[in-house]
PDB file of C-alpha atoms in Angstrom:
ATOM      1  CA  UNK T  46      14.952 -15.246  15.569  1.00 28.00           C
ATOM      2  CA  UNK T  47      17.905 -16.060  17.486  1.00 29.00           C
ATOM      3  CA  UNK T  48      21.240 -17.607  17.078  1.00 33.00           C
ATOM      4  CA  UNK T  49      20.759 -21.330  17.553  1.00 32.00           C
ATOM      5  CA  UNK T  50      17.603 -20.747  15.099  1.00 43.00           C
ATOM      6  CA  UNK T  51      18.333 -18.610  12.332  1.00 51.00           C
ATOM      7  CA  UNK T  52      16.268 -17.184   9.447  1.00 60.00           C
ATOM      8  CA  UNK T  53      13.786 -19.907   9.310  1.00 66.00           C
ATOM      9  CA  UNK T  54      14.036 -19.402   5.045  1.00 68.00           C
ATOM     10  CA  UNK T  55      17.756 -20.260   4.165  1.00 64.00           C
ATOM     11  CA  UNK T  56      18.810 -18.785   1.233  1.00 64.00           C
ATOM     12  CA  UNK T  57      20.698 -21.221   0.750  1.00 62.00           C
ATOM     13  CA  UNK T  58      18.131 -24.077  -0.322  1.00 66.00           C
ATOM     14  CA  UNK T  59      16.917 -24.437  -3.991  1.00 70.00           C
ATOM     15  CA  UNK T  60      13.332 -23.715  -2.982  1.00 81.00           C
ATOM     16  CA  UNK T  61      14.890 -19.835  -2.328  1.00 80.00           C
ATOM     17  CA  UNK T  62      14.861 -18.728  -5.849  1.00 84.00           C
ATOM     18  CA  UNK T  63      11.702 -20.250  -6.679  1.00 90.00           C
ATOM     19  CA  UNK T  64      10.624 -17.786  -3.508  1.00 92.00           C
ATOM     20  CA  UNK T  65      12.402 -15.118  -4.957  1.00 92.00           C
ATOM     21  CA  UNK T  66      10.796 -15.438  -8.677  1.00 93.00           C
ATOM     22  CA  UNK T  67       7.432 -15.390  -7.142  1.00 95.00           C
ATOM     23  CA  UNK T  68       7.638 -12.727  -5.114  1.00 95.00           C
ATOM     24  CA  UNK T  69       9.214 -11.105  -8.548  1.00 95.00           C
ATOM     25  CA  UNK T  70       6.076 -11.691 -10.053  1.00 96.00           C
ATOM     26  CA  UNK T  71       3.951 -11.149  -7.221  1.00 97.00           C
ATOM     27  CA  UNK T  72       5.277  -7.906  -5.870  1.00 97.00           C
ATOM     28  CA  UNK T  73       8.183  -6.281  -8.434  1.00 97.00           C
ATOM     29  CA  UNK T  74       4.829  -3.867 -10.389  1.00 97.00           C
ATOM     30  CA  UNK T  75       4.001  -2.644  -6.499  1.00 98.00           C
ATOM     31  CA  UNK T  76       7.768  -1.888  -5.989  1.00 98.00           C
ATOM     32  CA  UNK T  77       8.427  -0.149  -9.121  1.00 98.00           C
ATOM     33  CA  UNK T  78       5.320   2.158  -9.232  1.00 98.00           C
ATOM     34  CA  UNK T  79       6.616   3.189  -5.937  1.00 98.00           C
ATOM     35  CA  UNK T  80      10.303   3.992  -6.953  1.00 98.00           C
ATOM     36  CA  UNK T  81       9.402   5.773 -10.155  1.00 98.00           C
ATOM     37  CA  UNK T  82       7.195   8.083  -8.268  1.00 97.00           C
ATOM     38  CA  UNK T  83      10.323   9.583  -6.844  1.00 98.00           C
ATOM     39  CA  UNK T  84      11.495  10.215 -10.098  1.00 98.00           C
ATOM     40  CA  UNK T  85      14.425   7.629 -10.341  1.00 98.00           C
ATOM     41  CA  UNK T  86      16.982   8.431 -13.154  1.00 97.00           C
ATOM     42  CA  UNK T  87      20.624   8.700 -14.863  1.00 98.00           C
ATOM     43  CA  UNK T  88      23.170   8.819 -11.639  1.00 98.00           C
ATOM     44  CA  UNK T  89      20.933   7.661  -9.073  1.00 98.00           C
ATOM     45  CA  UNK T  90      22.938   6.388  -5.750  1.00 98.00           C
ATOM     46  CA  UNK T  91      20.241   3.181  -4.482  1.00 98.00           C
ATOM     47  CA  UNK T  92      21.172   0.754  -1.559  1.00 98.00           C
ATOM     48  CA  UNK T  93      19.288  -2.590  -2.125  1.00 97.00           C
ATOM     49  CA  UNK T  94      18.898  -3.908   1.615  1.00 97.00           C
ATOM     50  CA  UNK T  95      18.450  -7.383   1.857  1.00 92.00           C
ATOM     51  CA  UNK T  96      18.276  -8.549  -1.905  1.00 89.00           C
ATOM     52  CA  UNK T  97      17.576 -11.885  -2.049  1.00 82.00           C
ATOM     53  CA  UNK T  98      17.224 -12.271  -6.118  1.00 85.00           C
ATOM     54  CA  UNK T  99      18.718 -10.078  -8.789  1.00 91.00           C
ATOM     55  CA  UNK T 100      14.778  -8.374 -10.550  1.00 94.00           C
ATOM     56  CA  UNK T 101      14.537  -5.206  -8.333  1.00 96.00           C
ATOM     57  CA  UNK T 102      18.751  -5.001  -8.178  1.00 96.00           C
ATOM     58  CA  UNK T 103      18.891  -5.549 -11.906  1.00 95.00           C
ATOM     59  CA  UNK T 104      15.376  -2.889 -12.415  1.00 97.00           C
ATOM     60  CA  UNK T 105      17.475  -0.424 -10.321  1.00 98.00           C
ATOM     61  CA  UNK T 106      20.610  -0.880 -12.698  1.00 97.00           C
ATOM     62  CA  UNK T 107      18.921   0.276 -15.610  1.00 97.00           C
ATOM     63  CA  UNK T 108      17.490   3.213 -14.129  1.00 98.00           C
ATOM     64  CA  UNK T 109      20.522   4.770 -12.869  1.00 98.00           C
ATOM     65  CA  UNK T 110      22.460   3.757 -15.822  1.00 97.00           C
ATOM     66  CA  UNK T 111      26.920   3.992 -15.838  1.00 97.00           C
ATOM     67  CA  UNK T 112      26.914   6.997 -14.097  1.00 97.00           C
ATOM     68  CA  UNK T 113      24.840   5.556 -11.227  1.00 98.00           C
ATOM     69  CA  UNK T 114      25.324   3.477  -8.259  1.00 97.00           C
ATOM     70  CA  UNK T 115      23.233  -0.058  -6.961  1.00 97.00           C
ATOM     71  CA  UNK T 116      24.971  -1.183  -4.120  1.00 97.00           C
ATOM     72  CA  UNK T 117      22.702  -4.716  -3.211  1.00 95.00           C
ATOM     73  CA  UNK T 118      23.096  -6.622  -0.060  1.00 95.00           C
ATOM     74  CA  UNK T 119      22.386  -9.584   2.059  1.00 92.00           C
ATOM     75  CA  UNK T 120      23.386 -11.873   4.777  1.00 90.00           C
ATOM     76  CA  UNK T 121      23.522 -14.599   1.724  1.00 88.00           C
ATOM     77  CA  UNK T 122      24.327 -12.868  -1.540  1.00 86.00           C
ATOM     78  CA  UNK T 123      24.195 -15.957  -3.711  1.00 84.00           C
ATOM     79  CA  UNK T 124      21.212 -15.748  -5.606  1.00 79.00           C
ATOM     80  CA  UNK T 125      22.612 -12.099  -6.146  1.00 77.00           C
ATOM     81  CA  UNK T 126      25.618 -13.007  -7.186  1.00 80.00           C
ATOM     82  CA  UNK T 127      24.863 -12.957 -11.055  1.00 82.00           C
ATOM     83  CA  UNK T 128      24.202  -9.243 -11.091  1.00 83.00           C
ATOM     84  CA  UNK T 129      27.700  -8.210  -9.882  1.00 81.00           C
ATOM     85  CA  UNK T 130      28.463  -6.068 -12.784  1.00 90.00           C
ATOM     86  CA  UNK T 131      28.628  -2.339 -13.270  1.00 93.00           C
ATOM     87  CA  UNK T 132      26.848  -0.339 -12.163  1.00 96.00           C
ATOM     88  CA  UNK T 133      25.930  -2.852  -9.236  1.00 95.00           C
ATOM     89  CA  UNK T 134      27.818  -3.830  -6.403  1.00 94.00           C
ATOM     90  CA  UNK T 135      27.174  -7.145  -4.443  1.00 94.00           C
ATOM     91  CA  UNK T 136      28.288  -7.308  -0.746  1.00 94.00           C
ATOM     92  CA  UNK T 137      27.403  -9.236   2.112  1.00 94.00           C
ATOM     93  CA  UNK T 138      26.071  -7.378   4.637  1.00 95.00           C
ATOM     94  CA  UNK T 139      23.824  -7.679   8.356  1.00 95.00           C
ATOM     95  CA  UNK T 140      21.626  -4.531   8.337  1.00 95.00           C
ATOM     96  CA  UNK T 141      20.710  -5.416  11.777  1.00 94.00           C
ATOM     97  CA  UNK T 142      24.269  -5.320  12.980  1.00 95.00           C
ATOM     98  CA  UNK T 143      26.569  -3.401  11.010  1.00 95.00           C
ATOM     99  CA  UNK T 144      27.207   0.447   9.703  1.00 95.00           C
ATOM    100  CA  UNK T 145      25.555   0.945   6.034  1.00 96.00           C
ATOM    101  CA  UNK T 146      27.852   0.358   3.392  1.00 94.00           C
ATOM    102  CA  UNK T 147      27.941   4.059   2.594  1.00 92.00           C
ATOM    103  CA  UNK T 148      25.994   6.925   2.513  1.00 90.00           C
ATOM    104  CA  UNK T 149      24.760   9.868   0.345  1.00 95.00           C
ATOM    105  CA  UNK T 150      22.166   7.432  -1.317  1.00 98.00           C
ATOM    106  CA  UNK T 151      19.541   8.983  -2.956  1.00 98.00           C
ATOM    107  CA  UNK T 152      17.026   5.721  -2.486  1.00 98.00           C
ATOM    108  CA  UNK T 153      17.144   3.068  -0.387  1.00 98.00           C
ATOM    109  CA  UNK T 154      14.790   0.361  -0.295  1.00 98.00           C
ATOM    110  CA  UNK T 155      14.308  -2.976   1.779  1.00 98.00           C
ATOM    111  CA  UNK T 156      10.977  -5.447   0.790  1.00 97.00           C
ATOM    112  CA  UNK T 157      10.242  -8.055   2.587  1.00 95.00           C
ATOM    113  CA  UNK T 158      13.287  -7.407   5.104  1.00 94.00           C
ATOM    114  CA  UNK T 159      12.956  -6.228   8.224  1.00 94.00           C
ATOM    115  CA  UNK T 160      10.080  -8.216   9.511  1.00 90.00           C
ATOM    116  CA  UNK T 161      12.707 -10.790   9.678  1.00 88.00           C
ATOM    117  CA  UNK T 162      15.614  -8.847  11.260  1.00 91.00           C
ATOM    118  CA  UNK T 163      16.066  -9.345  15.522  1.00 90.00           C
ATOM    119  CA  UNK T 164      17.268  -5.771  15.675  1.00 94.00           C
ATOM    120  CA  UNK T 165      14.982  -3.565  13.358  1.00 95.00           C
ATOM    121  CA  UNK T 166      15.280  -0.909  15.159  1.00 95.00           C
ATOM    122  CA  UNK T 167      19.120  -0.296  14.294  1.00 96.00           C
ATOM    123  CA  UNK T 168      18.540  -1.747  10.743  1.00 97.00           C
ATOM    124  CA  UNK T 169      16.364   0.996  10.214  1.00 97.00           C
ATOM    125  CA  UNK T 170      18.234   4.034  11.788  1.00 96.00           C
ATOM    126  CA  UNK T 171      21.064   2.537   9.893  1.00 97.00           C
ATOM    127  CA  UNK T 172      19.484   3.046   6.379  1.00 98.00           C
ATOM    128  CA  UNK T 173      17.871   6.343   7.271  1.00 97.00           C
ATOM    129  CA  UNK T 174      21.380   7.353   7.742  1.00 97.00           C
ATOM    130  CA  UNK T 175      22.695   6.505   4.867  1.00 98.00           C
ATOM    131  CA  UNK T 176      20.618   8.820   2.723  1.00 98.00           C
ATOM    132  CA  UNK T 177      21.403  11.864   1.690  1.00 97.00           C
ATOM    133  CA  UNK T 178      19.223  15.222   3.051  1.00 97.00           C
ATOM    134  CA  UNK T 179      16.035  14.349   0.729  1.00 98.00           C
ATOM    135  CA  UNK T 180      16.632  10.948   0.069  1.00 98.00           C
ATOM    136  CA  UNK T 181      13.920   8.420  -0.102  1.00 98.00           C
ATOM    137  CA  UNK T 182      13.411   5.279   1.854  1.00 98.00           C
ATOM    138  CA  UNK T 183      11.229   2.944   0.853  1.00 98.00           C
ATOM    139  CA  UNK T 184      10.190  -0.026   3.048  1.00 98.00           C
ATOM    140  CA  UNK T 185       8.007  -2.890   2.247  1.00 98.00           C
ATOM    141  CA  UNK T 186       7.111  -5.971   4.674  1.00 97.00           C
ATOM    142  CA  UNK T 187       4.416  -8.202   5.541  1.00 94.00           C
ATOM    143  CA  UNK T 188       1.975  -7.250   8.514  1.00 96.00           C
ATOM    144  CA  UNK T 189       0.608 -11.883   8.310  1.00 94.00           C
ATOM    145  CA  UNK T 190      -1.472 -10.856  11.706  1.00 94.00           C
ATOM    146  CA  UNK T 191      -3.294  -8.030   9.740  1.00 94.00           C
ATOM    147  CA  UNK T 192      -4.551 -10.980   7.406  1.00 94.00           C
ATOM    148  CA  UNK T 193      -3.396 -14.500   8.690  1.00 94.00           C
ATOM    149  CA  UNK T 194      -5.323 -16.836   6.444  1.00 96.00           C
ATOM    150  CA  UNK T 195      -3.576 -18.975   3.130  1.00 97.00           C
ATOM    151  CA  UNK T 196      -7.842 -19.346   1.835  1.00 98.00           C
ATOM    152  CA  UNK T 197      -9.563 -16.358   3.076  1.00 96.00           C
ATOM    153  CA  UNK T 198     -12.541 -18.567   1.533  1.00 96.00           C
ATOM    154  CA  UNK T 199     -11.688 -21.155   3.779  1.00 95.00           C
ATOM    155  CA  UNK T 200     -15.122 -23.214   2.694  1.00 95.00           C
ATOM    156  CA  UNK T 201     -13.723 -27.377   3.066  1.00 97.00           C
ATOM    157  CA  UNK T 202     -11.364 -29.750   4.149  1.00 97.00           C
ATOM    158  CA  UNK T 203      -8.533 -28.778   1.668  1.00 98.00           C
ATOM    159  CA  UNK T 204      -8.519 -25.030   3.034  1.00 98.00           C
ATOM    160  CA  UNK T 205      -8.744 -25.900   6.299  1.00 98.00           C
ATOM    161  CA  UNK T 206      -5.883 -27.706   5.965  1.00 98.00           C
ATOM    162  CA  UNK T 207      -4.071 -25.009   4.119  1.00 98.00           C
ATOM    163  CA  UNK T 208      -5.200 -22.728   7.004  1.00 98.00           C
ATOM    164  CA  UNK T 209      -3.626 -24.857   9.356  1.00 97.00           C
ATOM    165  CA  UNK T 210      -0.389 -25.008   7.727  1.00 97.00           C
ATOM    166  CA  UNK T 211      -0.128 -21.490   7.312  1.00 97.00           C
ATOM    167  CA  UNK T 212      -0.843 -21.065  11.154  1.00 96.00           C
ATOM    168  CA  UNK T 213       1.946 -22.930  12.272  1.00 96.00           C
ATOM    169  CA  UNK T 214       3.993 -21.382   9.747  1.00 94.00           C
ATOM    170  CA  UNK T 215       3.497 -17.858  11.307  1.00 94.00           C
ATOM    171  CA  UNK T 216       4.034 -19.895  14.825  1.00 94.00           C
ATOM    172  CA  UNK T 217       7.553 -21.060  13.334  1.00 94.00           C
ATOM    173  CA  UNK T 218       8.380 -17.149  12.107  1.00 93.00           C
ATOM    174  CA  UNK T 219       7.210 -15.463  15.564  1.00 93.00           C
ATOM    175  CA  UNK T 220       9.457 -18.313  17.256  1.00 93.00           C
ATOM    176  CA  UNK T 221      12.341 -17.205  15.353  1.00 90.00           C
ATOM    177  CA  UNK T 222      11.808 -13.176  16.438  1.00 90.00           C
ATOM    178  CA  UNK T 223       9.674 -12.008  13.241  1.00 91.00           C
ATOM    179  CA  UNK T 224       7.406  -9.498  14.216  1.00 93.00           C
ATOM    180  CA  UNK T 225       3.781 -10.418  12.392  1.00 94.00           C
ATOM    181  CA  UNK T 226       2.393  -7.015  12.520  1.00 95.00           C
ATOM    182  CA  UNK T 227       5.484  -4.888  11.554  1.00 95.00           C
ATOM    183  CA  UNK T 228       3.919  -3.827   8.499  1.00 96.00           C
ATOM    184  CA  UNK T 229       0.793  -1.478   9.900  1.00 97.00           C
ATOM    185  CA  UNK T 230       3.912  -0.118  12.057  1.00 97.00           C
ATOM    186  CA  UNK T 231       5.831   1.446   9.635  1.00 98.00           C
ATOM    187  CA  UNK T 232       4.364   4.793   8.783  1.00 98.00           C
ATOM    188  CA  UNK T 233       4.378   5.331  12.734  1.00 98.00           C
ATOM    189  CA  UNK T 234       8.040   4.244  12.379  1.00 98.00           C
ATOM    190  CA  UNK T 235       9.020   6.842   9.324  1.00 98.00           C
ATOM    191  CA  UNK T 236       7.744   9.852  11.141  1.00 98.00           C
ATOM    192  CA  UNK T 237       8.858   8.864  14.650  1.00 97.00           C
ATOM    193  CA  UNK T 238      12.498   8.290  12.680  1.00 97.00           C
ATOM    194  CA  UNK T 239      12.288  12.344  11.513  1.00 97.00           C
ATOM    195  CA  UNK T 240      11.123  11.604   7.518  1.00 98.00           C
ATOM    196  CA  UNK T 241       9.028  13.870   6.027  1.00 98.00           C
ATOM    197  CA  UNK T 242       6.107  13.350   3.390  1.00 98.00           C
ATOM    198  CA  UNK T 243       5.736  10.013   4.865  1.00 98.00           C
ATOM    199  CA  UNK T 244       2.885   7.929   2.699  1.00 98.00           C
ATOM    200  CA  UNK T 245       2.057   4.159   2.864  1.00 98.00           C
ATOM    201  CA  UNK T 246      -0.057   1.524   1.283  1.00 98.00           C
ATOM    202  CA  UNK T 247      -0.788  -1.614   0.739  1.00 97.00           C
ATOM    203  CA  UNK T 248      -0.968  -4.745  -2.103  1.00 97.00           C
ATOM    204  CA  UNK T 249      -3.070  -7.916  -1.151  1.00 95.00           C
ATOM    205  CA  UNK T 250      -2.657 -10.305  -4.082  1.00 95.00           C
ATOM    206  CA  UNK T 251      -5.863 -13.155  -3.050  1.00 95.00           C
ATOM    207  CA  UNK T 252      -5.464 -15.509  -5.648  1.00 96.00           C
ATOM    208  CA  UNK T 253      -2.930 -15.950  -8.742  1.00 95.00           C
ATOM    209  CA  UNK T 254      -0.473 -18.429  -9.969  1.00 97.00           C
ATOM    210  CA  UNK T 255       2.467 -16.709  -8.171  1.00 97.00           C
ATOM    211  CA  UNK T 256       0.728 -17.200  -4.892  1.00 97.00           C
ATOM    212  CA  UNK T 257       0.712 -21.124  -5.586  1.00 97.00           C
ATOM    213  CA  UNK T 258       4.070 -21.159  -6.649  1.00 96.00           C
ATOM    214  CA  UNK T 259       5.316 -19.092  -3.338  1.00 96.00           C
ATOM    215  CA  UNK T 260       3.104 -21.377  -1.177  1.00 97.00           C
ATOM    216  CA  UNK T 261       4.388 -24.284  -2.749  1.00 97.00           C
ATOM    217  CA  UNK T 262       8.069 -23.537  -2.723  1.00 95.00           C
ATOM    218  CA  UNK T 263       7.772 -22.453   1.093  1.00 95.00           C
ATOM    219  CA  UNK T 264       5.847 -25.418   2.601  1.00 96.00           C
ATOM    220  CA  UNK T 265       8.544 -27.309   0.942  1.00 95.00           C
ATOM    221  CA  UNK T 266      11.282 -25.341   2.220  1.00 93.00           C
ATOM    222  CA  UNK T 267       9.999 -25.237   5.868  1.00 94.00           C
ATOM    223  CA  UNK T 268       8.810 -29.170   5.389  1.00 95.00           C
ATOM    224  CA  UNK T 269      11.076 -30.547   8.378  1.00 94.00           C
ATOM    225  CA  UNK T 270      10.549 -28.012  10.768  1.00 94.00           C
ATOM    226  CA  UNK T 271       6.780 -28.392  10.076  1.00 96.00           C
ATOM    227  CA  UNK T 272       6.986 -32.263  10.933  1.00 97.00           C
ATOM    228  CA  UNK T 273       9.310 -31.477  13.648  1.00 96.00           C
ATOM    229  CA  UNK T 274       7.429 -29.114  15.734  1.00 95.00           C
ATOM    230  CA  UNK T 275       4.228 -31.472  15.393  1.00 96.00           C
ATOM    231  CA  UNK T 276       2.818 -29.252  12.979  1.00 95.00           C
ATOM    232  CA  UNK T 277       2.042 -31.246  10.501  1.00 96.00           C
ATOM    233  CA  UNK T 278       2.808 -34.688   9.160  1.00 97.00           C
ATOM    234  CA  UNK T 279       4.262 -35.858   5.978  1.00 97.00           C
ATOM    235  CA  UNK T 280       1.084 -36.792   4.847  1.00 98.00           C
ATOM    236  CA  UNK T 281      -0.543 -33.915   5.855  1.00 97.00           C
ATOM    237  CA  UNK T 282       2.278 -32.108   3.800  1.00 98.00           C
ATOM    238  CA  UNK T 283       2.003 -34.545   0.902  1.00 98.00           C
ATOM    239  CA  UNK T 284      -1.996 -33.886   0.745  1.00 98.00           C
ATOM    240  CA  UNK T 285      -1.418 -29.998   0.762  1.00 98.00           C
ATOM    241  CA  UNK T 286       1.219 -29.820  -1.951  1.00 98.00           C
ATOM    242  CA  UNK T 287      -1.116 -31.533  -4.215  1.00 98.00           C
ATOM    243  CA  UNK T 288      -4.098 -29.515  -3.391  1.00 98.00           C
ATOM    244  CA  UNK T 289      -2.183 -26.542  -4.049  1.00 98.00           C
ATOM    245  CA  UNK T 290      -0.658 -28.177  -7.437  1.00 97.00           C
ATOM    246  CA  UNK T 291      -4.541 -29.006  -8.558  1.00 96.00           C
ATOM    247  CA  UNK T 292      -5.166 -25.156  -8.959  1.00 94.00           C
ATOM    248  CA  UNK T 293      -8.692 -25.585  -7.483  1.00 93.00           C
ATOM    249  CA  UNK T 294      -7.892 -23.324  -4.117  1.00 96.00           C
ATOM    250  CA  UNK T 295      -7.735 -19.490  -3.983  1.00 97.00           C
ATOM    251  CA  UNK T 296      -4.605 -19.000  -2.035  1.00 97.00           C
ATOM    252  CA  UNK T 297      -3.758 -14.942  -0.900  1.00 97.00           C
ATOM    253  CA  UNK T 298      -0.663 -13.491   0.885  1.00 96.00           C
ATOM    254  CA  UNK T 299      -0.076 -11.641   3.801  1.00 95.00           C
ATOM    255  CA  UNK T 300      -0.944  -7.509   2.881  1.00 96.00           C
ATOM    256  CA  UNK T 301       2.402  -6.471   2.110  1.00 97.00           C
ATOM    257  CA  UNK T 302       2.819  -2.771   2.979  1.00 98.00           C
ATOM    258  CA  UNK T 303       4.798  -0.486   0.924  1.00 98.00           C
ATOM    259  CA  UNK T 304       5.788   3.214   3.547  1.00 98.00           C
ATOM    260  CA  UNK T 305       7.988   6.048   2.064  1.00 98.00           C
ATOM    261  CA  UNK T 306       9.076   8.670   2.903  1.00 98.00           C
ATOM    262  CA  UNK T 307      11.975  12.072   2.646  1.00 98.00           C
ATOM    263  CA  UNK T 308      14.968  12.113   4.795  1.00 98.00           C
TER     264      UNK T 308
END
């Protein structure tokens, strides 16, 4: 990511909300399962980094109750603003460039965030700094290089087109500084940062309605960039969106790797 290019998937676009809904359907169960294992309960203080939408923030608020605190931050908080009521506090914040919004958090969580942050090392240090001794860090990020295909079963021209567009999407992300193999590095990075009891797992949806919804919203959101970069024509994109809408393809996501540890 550069100062001129900016984030490829701008939260101000209409499709961002559709992407957040798809992410919630696909990944919330995994996220919630991990946080439940940490023993989250009444009074916990939580920092949700790069909140995007409201699903995780609202779930955390219910878990910590009126005596707890949930600080939700993002560079663009427009989609999360509706959750701004006690115990939730919404702040505009750049995790890769600013000091953390407090300390002594019981939980710090970021999902599908750090892969896009230019200064990932600083962001990770900031998140760990914000934890109380014994507090938990949970980072969940994609690893597109580990599984680069939209259609792992590439058996026809529709799947070939889908994978060509996915390759183009990954190229645009990489040009903006995204680390497409970041997810697999998380366990090592957490250990090197001094966290204890580090573990990790991965979730890899292969086909679902939410995968199709995510693909449709993503391609519509980056349509102009794909065309401008010469990756695809408008006709290619129209054909792909029609193929997605037909429900005849098995569409996958990159694996989401969840890594956690204790300060």
